[in-house]
Short mmCIF file of C-alpha atoms and ligand atoms in Angstrom, two decimals:
data_model
loop_
_atom_site.label_atom_id
_atom_site.label_comp_id
_atom_site.label_asym_id
_atom_site.label_seq_id
_atom_site.Cartn_x
_atom_site.Cartn_y
_atom_site.Cartn_z
CA MET R 9 23.76 -4.05 -54.94
CA MET R 10 25.27 -4.48 -51.48
CA ARG R 11 28.72 -4.70 -52.97
CA LYS R 12 28.06 -1.69 -55.17
CA VAL R 13 27.13 0.51 -52.23
CA ILE R 14 28.87 -0.83 -49.17
CA PHE R 15 32.29 -1.45 -50.64
CA PRO R 16 32.77 2.06 -52.09
CA ALA R 17 31.32 3.54 -48.88
CA PHE R 18 33.84 1.53 -46.86
CA LEU R 19 36.65 2.64 -49.18
CA LEU R 20 35.56 6.25 -48.84
CA LEU R 21 35.52 6.01 -45.05
CA THR R 22 38.90 4.34 -44.79
CA ALA R 23 40.36 6.64 -47.43
CA THR R 24 39.25 9.72 -45.51
CA ALA R 25 40.68 8.24 -42.33
CA CYS R 26 44.19 8.08 -43.72
CA GLY R 27 44.09 10.90 -46.29
CA PRO R 28 45.96 14.15 -45.83
CA PRO R 29 44.46 15.69 -42.73
CA GLN R 30 42.86 19.08 -43.25
CA SER R 31 41.33 18.68 -39.84
CA ILE R 32 41.45 20.15 -36.38
CA LEU R 33 41.54 16.54 -35.16
CA HIS R 34 45.10 16.19 -36.46
CA PRO R 35 47.12 18.91 -34.70
CA GLU R 36 50.71 18.99 -35.96
CA GLY R 37 52.01 22.11 -34.22
CA PRO R 38 51.94 23.76 -30.78
CA ALA R 39 49.11 26.23 -31.49
CA ALA R 40 46.85 23.61 -33.05
CA GLY R 41 47.75 21.28 -30.15
CA ASN R 42 46.50 23.83 -27.64
CA LEU R 43 43.30 24.36 -29.62
CA SER R 44 42.78 20.64 -29.73
CA VAL R 45 43.17 20.31 -25.95
CA ILE R 46 40.60 23.08 -25.41
CA GLY R 47 38.25 21.39 -27.87
CA TRP R 48 38.52 17.93 -26.34
CA ALA R 49 38.27 19.21 -22.74
CA THR R 50 35.10 21.12 -23.62
CA PHE R 51 33.66 18.14 -25.49
CA ILE R 52 34.34 15.67 -22.63
CA LEU R 53 33.11 18.01 -19.87
CA LEU R 54 29.90 18.86 -21.74
CA GLY R 55 29.46 15.16 -22.56
CA VAL R 56 29.57 14.29 -18.85
CA ILE R 57 27.10 17.09 -18.05
CA ALA R 58 24.76 15.91 -20.81
CA PHE R 59 24.97 12.36 -19.45
CA VAL R 60 24.07 13.50 -15.92
CA MET R 61 21.21 15.61 -17.31
CA TRP R 62 19.74 12.63 -19.15
CA LEU R 63 20.03 10.52 -15.99
CA LEU R 64 18.12 13.22 -14.06
CA ILE R 65 15.47 13.45 -16.78
CA GLY R 66 15.10 9.67 -16.71
CA TRP R 67 14.85 9.71 -12.93
CA ALA R 68 12.21 12.48 -13.02
CA ALA R 69 10.19 10.44 -15.51
CA VAL R 70 10.12 7.18 -13.58
CA ARG R 71 10.26 8.18 -9.92
CA ARG R 72 7.25 7.41 -7.77
CA ARG R 73 5.04 10.26 -6.83
CA GLY R 74 1.69 10.65 -5.07
CA THR R 75 -1.59 10.01 -6.88
CA LEU R 76 -3.60 12.94 -8.20
CA GLN R 77 -6.09 12.74 -5.32
CA GLU R 78 -3.59 12.79 -2.51
CA HIS R 79 -0.56 14.59 -3.88
CA GLU R 80 1.73 16.21 -1.41
CA PRO R 81 1.72 19.96 -1.08
CA TYR R 82 4.12 21.43 -3.66
CA ASP R 83 7.57 21.77 -2.12
CA GLU R 84 8.40 25.29 -3.23
CA GLY R 85 11.68 25.51 -1.34
CA GLY R 86 12.96 22.27 -2.92
CA GLY R 87 12.05 23.39 -6.44
CA GLN R 88 13.80 26.70 -6.04
CA ARG R 89 16.87 24.97 -4.68
CA TRP R 90 17.05 22.82 -7.85
CA ILE R 91 16.73 25.89 -10.03
CA PHE R 92 19.39 27.77 -8.10
CA ILE R 93 21.91 24.91 -7.96
CA GLY R 94 21.28 23.24 -11.32
CA GLY R 95 20.29 26.28 -13.33
CA LEU R 96 22.62 28.96 -11.94
CA ALA R 97 25.38 27.78 -9.60
CA ILE R 98 26.65 24.74 -11.55
CA PRO R 99 26.56 26.42 -15.02
CA PHE R 100 28.31 29.47 -13.52
CA VAL R 101 31.10 27.36 -12.03
CA VAL R 102 31.44 25.20 -15.16
CA LEU R 103 31.50 28.13 -17.61
CA CYS R 104 33.91 30.17 -15.46
CA GLY R 105 36.16 27.12 -15.12
CA LEU R 106 36.13 26.54 -18.89
CA PHE R 107 36.80 30.22 -19.55
CA VAL R 108 39.82 30.31 -17.22
CA PHE R 109 41.13 27.01 -18.63
CA ALA R 110 40.77 28.20 -22.24
CA MET R 111 42.36 31.58 -21.45
CA GLU R 112 45.25 29.90 -19.72
CA ARG R 113 45.80 27.59 -22.71
CA MET R 114 45.50 30.45 -25.18
CA SER R 115 48.03 32.53 -23.24
CA ASP R 116 50.50 29.81 -24.25
CA PHE R 117 49.74 30.62 -27.86
CA PRO R 118 52.86 31.61 -29.65
CA ILE R 119 51.24 34.78 -30.96
CA SER R 120 53.50 36.92 -33.04
CA ASP R 121 55.00 40.05 -31.55
CA HIS R 122 53.95 42.71 -34.04
CA SER R 123 57.28 44.51 -33.73
CA VAL R 124 59.02 41.42 -35.11
CA ASN R 125 59.57 41.44 -38.86
CA PRO R 126 57.43 38.66 -40.31
CA GLU R 127 59.26 36.05 -42.37
CA ILE R 128 56.40 35.62 -44.82
CA ARG R 129 53.87 38.10 -46.13
CA ILE R 130 50.72 36.48 -47.45
CA VAL R 131 48.39 38.52 -49.62
CA GLY R 132 44.93 37.12 -50.31
CA HIS R 133 43.58 37.57 -53.84
CA GLN R 134 40.36 36.38 -55.46
CA PHE R 135 41.09 33.42 -55.51
CA TRP R 136 44.70 32.60 -54.72
CA TRP R 137 47.48 33.31 -52.22
CA GLU R 138 50.48 35.48 -52.96
CA VAL R 139 53.39 34.39 -50.77
CA GLN R 140 56.35 36.75 -50.29
CA TYR R 141 59.39 35.55 -48.38
CA LEU R 142 60.80 38.60 -46.59
CA ASP R 143 63.41 36.80 -44.52
CA GLY R 144 66.99 38.09 -44.70
CA PRO R 145 68.41 40.92 -46.84
CA VAL R 146 66.31 42.46 -49.61
CA ASP R 147 68.13 40.62 -52.40
CA GLU R 148 67.06 37.37 -50.76
CA HIS R 149 63.36 38.18 -50.89
CA PHE R 150 61.27 36.22 -53.36
CA THR R 151 57.65 35.69 -54.27
CA THR R 152 55.76 32.49 -54.90
CA ALA R 153 52.13 31.43 -54.70
CA ASN R 154 49.73 29.03 -53.00
CA GLU R 155 52.42 26.80 -51.47
CA ILE R 156 54.30 27.80 -48.32
CA HIS R 157 57.43 25.97 -47.26
CA ILE R 158 58.57 26.18 -43.65
CA PRO R 159 61.32 24.44 -41.68
CA VAL R 160 60.13 21.94 -39.06
CA GLY R 161 60.27 22.96 -35.41
CA LYS R 162 60.82 26.65 -36.08
CA PRO R 163 58.12 29.26 -35.43
CA VAL R 164 57.40 31.25 -38.60
CA ASP R 165 55.68 34.63 -38.41
CA LEU R 166 53.12 35.40 -41.08
CA LEU R 167 51.88 38.84 -42.01
CA LEU R 168 48.39 38.49 -43.49
CA GLU R 169 46.98 41.10 -45.86
CA SER R 170 44.44 41.28 -48.65
CA ALA R 171 44.47 42.84 -52.10
CA ASP R 172 40.69 42.86 -52.52
CA VAL R 173 38.10 41.42 -50.13
CA ILE R 174 38.30 39.66 -46.75
CA HIS R 175 39.83 36.19 -46.86
CA SER R 176 40.82 33.90 -44.01
CA PHE R 177 43.97 31.83 -43.67
CA TRP R 178 43.17 28.45 -42.16
CA VAL R 179 45.53 25.50 -41.98
CA PRO R 180 43.74 23.48 -39.28
CA SER R 181 46.68 21.17 -38.49
CA LEU R 182 48.83 24.16 -37.58
CA HIS R 183 46.65 26.94 -36.19
CA GLY R 184 43.19 28.47 -35.95
CA LYS R 185 41.80 30.83 -38.56
CA MET R 186 43.06 34.37 -39.09
CA GLN R 187 41.46 36.87 -41.44
CA LEU R 188 43.18 38.76 -44.24
CA ILE R 189 41.52 42.15 -44.19
CA PRO R 190 42.17 44.97 -46.71
CA GLY R 191 44.06 47.74 -44.89
CA GLN R 192 44.34 45.82 -41.62
CA PRO R 193 47.48 43.69 -41.26
CA ASN R 194 47.11 40.60 -39.09
CA TYR R 195 49.80 38.33 -37.71
CA LEU R 196 49.96 34.62 -37.09
CA ARG R 197 52.79 32.41 -35.90
CA ILE R 198 52.75 28.89 -37.30
CA GLU R 199 55.00 26.00 -36.45
CA ALA R 200 54.99 22.38 -37.61
CA SER R 201 56.23 19.62 -35.31
CA ARG R 202 56.97 17.14 -38.08
CA PRO R 203 57.74 17.19 -41.79
CA GLY R 204 54.70 16.82 -44.02
CA GLU R 205 52.15 18.56 -46.19
CA PHE R 206 49.40 20.40 -44.37
CA PRO R 207 46.52 21.54 -46.55
CA GLY R 208 44.48 24.59 -45.72
CA GLN R 209 41.64 26.61 -47.09
CA CYS R 210 40.31 30.13 -47.29
CA ALA R 211 37.79 30.21 -44.46
CA GLU R 212 35.93 33.44 -45.21
CA TYR R 213 33.46 33.55 -48.09
CA CYS R 214 35.19 35.77 -50.66
CA GLY R 215 33.32 35.18 -53.88
CA GLU R 216 32.47 32.61 -56.51
CA GLN R 217 35.60 30.49 -56.14
CA HIS R 218 36.04 30.75 -52.37
CA ALA R 219 35.88 26.97 -52.09
CA HIS R 220 38.79 26.61 -54.53
CA MET R 221 41.10 28.98 -52.69
CA ARG R 222 43.30 26.36 -51.13
CA ILE R 223 46.70 26.66 -49.59
CA LEU R 224 49.38 24.08 -48.90
CA VAL R 225 51.98 24.31 -46.14
CA VAL R 226 54.96 22.04 -46.73
CA ALA R 227 57.03 21.51 -43.59
CA GLN R 228 60.54 20.30 -44.35
CA THR R 229 63.66 19.37 -42.43
CA PRO R 230 65.98 22.41 -42.14
CA GLU R 231 68.29 20.92 -44.81
CA GLU R 232 65.47 20.29 -47.29
CA TYR R 233 64.03 23.72 -46.58
CA ALA R 234 67.42 25.37 -47.22
CA LEU R 235 67.65 23.58 -50.58
CA TRP R 236 64.12 24.62 -51.54
CA ARG R 237 64.87 28.21 -50.56
CA GLN R 238 68.12 28.26 -52.53
CA ASN R 239 66.27 27.12 -55.63
CA GLN R 240 63.47 29.66 -55.18
CA LEU R 241 66.02 32.48 -54.96
CA LYS R 242 67.36 31.65 -58.41
CA PRO R 243 65.90 33.27 -61.53
CA ALA R 244 63.86 31.05 -63.82
CA VAL R 245 65.53 28.16 -65.62
CA VAL R 246 66.43 29.01 -69.22
CA PRO R 247 64.80 26.37 -71.46
CA GLN R 248 67.36 24.23 -73.28
CA ASP R 249 65.25 22.31 -75.78
CA ALA R 250 63.75 23.98 -78.85
CA ASP R 251 60.09 23.30 -77.97
CA ALA R 252 60.34 24.81 -74.50
CA ALA R 253 62.32 27.78 -75.87
CA TYR R 254 59.57 28.37 -78.42
CA GLY R 255 57.08 28.04 -75.55
CA GLN R 256 58.83 30.84 -73.72
CA GLN R 257 58.44 33.01 -76.83
CA VAL R 258 54.72 32.24 -76.89
CA PHE R 259 54.51 33.06 -73.18
CA ASP R 260 56.42 36.34 -73.42
CA ASP R 261 54.75 37.58 -76.63
CA GLY R 262 51.25 36.47 -75.67
CA PRO R 263 48.91 37.59 -72.90
CA CYS R 264 50.55 35.36 -70.22
CA ALA R 265 53.37 37.84 -69.55
CA LEU R 266 50.91 40.68 -68.93
CA CYS R 267 49.66 39.05 -65.72
CA HIS R 268 52.38 36.61 -64.60
CA THR R 269 55.98 37.15 -63.57
CA VAL R 270 58.77 34.78 -64.47
CA ARG R 271 61.88 36.27 -62.83
CA GLY R 272 64.80 36.74 -65.18
CA THR R 273 62.55 37.03 -68.26
CA PRO R 274 60.53 39.88 -69.79
CA ALA R 275 57.36 38.44 -68.17
CA ASN R 276 56.67 40.87 -65.35
CA GLY R 277 52.90 40.92 -64.72
CA LYS R 278 51.87 41.46 -61.14
CA VAL R 279 48.19 40.55 -60.98
CA ALA R 280 48.52 36.76 -61.12
CA PRO R 281 50.66 34.12 -59.40
CA ASP R 282 54.44 34.30 -59.87
CA LEU R 283 55.42 31.40 -62.13
CA THR R 284 59.22 31.58 -61.78
CA HIS R 285 59.33 28.13 -60.14
CA LEU R 286 55.88 26.87 -61.08
CA ALA R 287 57.14 23.37 -61.87
CA SER R 288 58.39 23.01 -58.28
CA ARG R 289 54.83 23.35 -57.01
CA LYS R 290 52.52 20.42 -56.59
CA TYR R 291 49.27 21.98 -57.78
CA ILE R 292 47.90 24.77 -59.94
CA GLY R 293 44.79 26.98 -59.68
CA ALA R 294 45.33 27.62 -55.93
CA ASN R 295 45.85 23.91 -55.27
CA SER R 296 42.68 22.92 -57.11
CA PHE R 297 44.29 20.91 -59.91
CA LEU R 298 47.37 18.77 -60.40
CA ASN R 299 50.44 20.39 -61.88
CA ASP R 300 50.70 18.02 -64.86
CA LYS R 301 50.46 18.34 -68.66
CA ALA R 302 46.76 17.58 -68.84
CA ASP R 303 45.68 19.98 -66.12
CA LEU R 304 48.05 22.71 -67.30
CA GLY R 305 46.59 22.46 -70.80
CA GLY R 306 43.04 22.48 -69.47
CA TRP R 307 43.82 25.42 -67.23
CA ILE R 308 45.36 27.52 -70.03
CA THR R 309 42.51 26.98 -72.46
CA HIS R 310 39.53 26.55 -70.11
CA ALA R 311 40.23 28.15 -66.73
CA GLN R 312 36.72 29.62 -66.78
CA THR R 313 35.25 26.14 -67.08
CA LEU R 314 37.45 24.69 -64.34
CA LYS R 315 37.15 27.67 -62.01
CA PRO R 316 34.39 30.01 -63.21
CA GLY R 317 34.82 33.57 -62.02
CA CYS R 318 38.57 33.43 -61.46
CA GLU R 319 40.77 36.09 -63.08
CA MET R 320 42.40 33.67 -65.55
CA PRO R 321 40.63 33.94 -68.93
CA ASN R 322 40.03 31.09 -71.37
CA LEU R 323 42.94 31.29 -73.83
CA THR R 324 41.43 29.27 -76.64
CA PHE R 325 43.31 30.93 -79.48
CA PHE R 326 46.57 28.95 -79.11
CA ASP R 327 46.96 26.30 -81.78
CA GLY R 328 48.14 22.80 -80.86
CA ARG R 329 51.81 23.53 -81.41
CA ASP R 330 51.78 26.71 -79.33
CA LEU R 331 49.86 25.08 -76.50
CA ARG R 332 52.21 22.09 -76.34
CA ALA R 333 55.25 24.38 -76.40
CA LEU R 334 53.74 26.57 -73.70
CA ILE R 335 53.23 23.55 -71.44
CA ASP R 336 56.78 22.36 -72.19
CA TYR R 337 58.05 25.77 -71.10
CA LEU R 338 55.99 25.80 -67.89
CA GLU R 339 57.30 22.33 -67.02
CA VAL R 340 60.88 23.57 -67.32
CA LEU R 341 60.33 26.16 -64.58
CA LYS R 342 61.52 23.95 -61.72
CU1 CUA Z 17 39.31 33.78 -50.13
CU2 CUA Z 17 37.34 32.71 -49.36
#
């Protein structure tokens, strides 16, 4: 019994301790670092105040006082002094101090200058993220989904917009939350101090699958980032083997092409994630499932079971051959 409960619990604890940090306790960029300093300073200061308060309460409980018969006349002046100092003066000084400290830290925030052209436009959809790279000349713009790549050590300006309801972009290791509001562009400047994968999450309730609207920021060395970018700029890979080629036919002739775009092919739908380089992404379903054969198959035929309420319908009419070919095709799209 002990082993059955304690060992898994221990595993869970240690696993969460070293898992990928979607946590404000693991700042990996300047903005998140500043937020972390404000958080810890507030926590420590309020901890000290709480400690002193408990000491005072303890002292009030145990200190000697006169008996009921011969108690001293109530010291009104002393009582009022306590209320003035402890209840007004000290909280005023502490809160003003914290306010100034937080403001000073936040003024360091690398907040985007709105006149600057943002490198990446992120559009929130129920329940996924459209990611448009707008850096450089127009013929170097491209669209992807749910996975953002940035070069390490370089501030990247994001323009945040929404296609439907209010969402919120939150990658805690890199920055605080910022809302994506229909008709109201917002800006955020993110920067990662080291290479790595930084998971995030929609942080504004936006409907049934809000909890499965995840985002992944991949910070890469400038060389790796340049390679990734070069590949994303290319049109989709043309399938070489017969199965994958047949899969493309199924994709283009079926309902897939009505919603999804695969650049360089007839598939030109605009309401669902761009799949031109789907196979280069780590996850599917807004980072809710692995990008492997099993999950791709499950997603195509039973998206409404995996993620009820999302826009992807259950496509149960493909026979085994078509489904396998379709997956082969999707796996070619590196
Ligand atoms: Cu989008 Cu919650």
